[in-house]
Amino acid sequence: MSLFDSLFKKLAGDSADELLKQAKEKLNEAAEKMKAELGEDFFKQAAKKEEKPKEEKPQAAKPQEVQEEEYPEPVVVQLKNKTKESFVPDPLAVPSDCPDHGSAAYFEDLLAKNFPGVTVEKEVPLEALTADLPVKRMPVSLLLSKGGVRKLAVMLVPKNRYRVTKVVNTMNACEDQGIRAIRFFREFENTAPYVVGRIRAIVG
């Protein structure tokens, strides 16, 4: 290689280095100028945007815990006196002319015609019979007394409501006072022999 070639290459290399150096300086000056004009926060935010956020793996849904609420068991009121009735229909019972065989008027008429010595009271509040009162109660439909002694509480009830709490509570309260309690369904035929026979077996 000639001396001239070596000298040319050196000059060319030095010249390229100088150009690069100048370009870097100009770029740095421009960057500093932009920082001064826009502020450093601008560049920090831009850098953050460029950073890819970490991909969060979807967490498996935790099974929901089912909290079982405790509810009190429903209390079914039972009759205290579960003695099976024993009676014979009375073929000599005098019938009533009242057409509604489930009404208090019908039973009153039957009792007046077939039990002359029996006193009948209608819709007697339980408060008149005892101080030990259940919360749910109802008046006694018909209260029969003989010789001044209360003998029988007759409850006239719908056929689909005869076991409701207020009915059973009232009957139990009467039984606690030594007064027998029976039910008749308002929707039934309640023939004179049947009604009189049932009542006579208790009242006499």
PDB file of C-alpha atoms in Angstrom, residues 25-26 35 63 68 89 105 110 113 132 195-196 203:
ATOM      1  CA  GLU A  25     -23.544  16.784  19.803  1.00  0.00           C
ATOM      2  CA  LYS A  26     -26.365  18.260  17.722  1.00  0.00           C
ATOM      3  CA  LYS A  35     -36.580  18.566  27.622  1.00  0.00           C
ATOM      4  CA  PRO A  63     -66.314 -20.934  45.073  1.00  0.00           C
ATOM      5  CA  GLU A  68     -76.924 -21.767  55.677  1.00  0.00           C
ATOM      6  CA  PRO A  89    -126.391 -41.230  66.494  1.00  0.00           C
ATOM      7  CA  ALA A 105    -128.149 -20.634  64.580  1.00  0.00           C
ATOM      8  CA  LEU A 110    -130.943 -28.263  67.692  1.00  0.00           C
ATOM      9  CA  LYS A 113    -135.093 -28.676  70.884  1.00  0.00           C
ATOM     10  CA  ASP A 132    -103.824 -18.646  81.025  1.00  0.00           C
ATOM     11  CA  VAL A 195    -124.959 -33.783  66.198  1.00  0.00           C
ATOM     12  CA  VAL A 196    -127.314 -34.697  69.036  1.00  0.00           C
ATOM     13  CA  VAL A 203    -123.334 -33.609  78.203  1.00  0.00           C
TER      14      VAL A 203
END
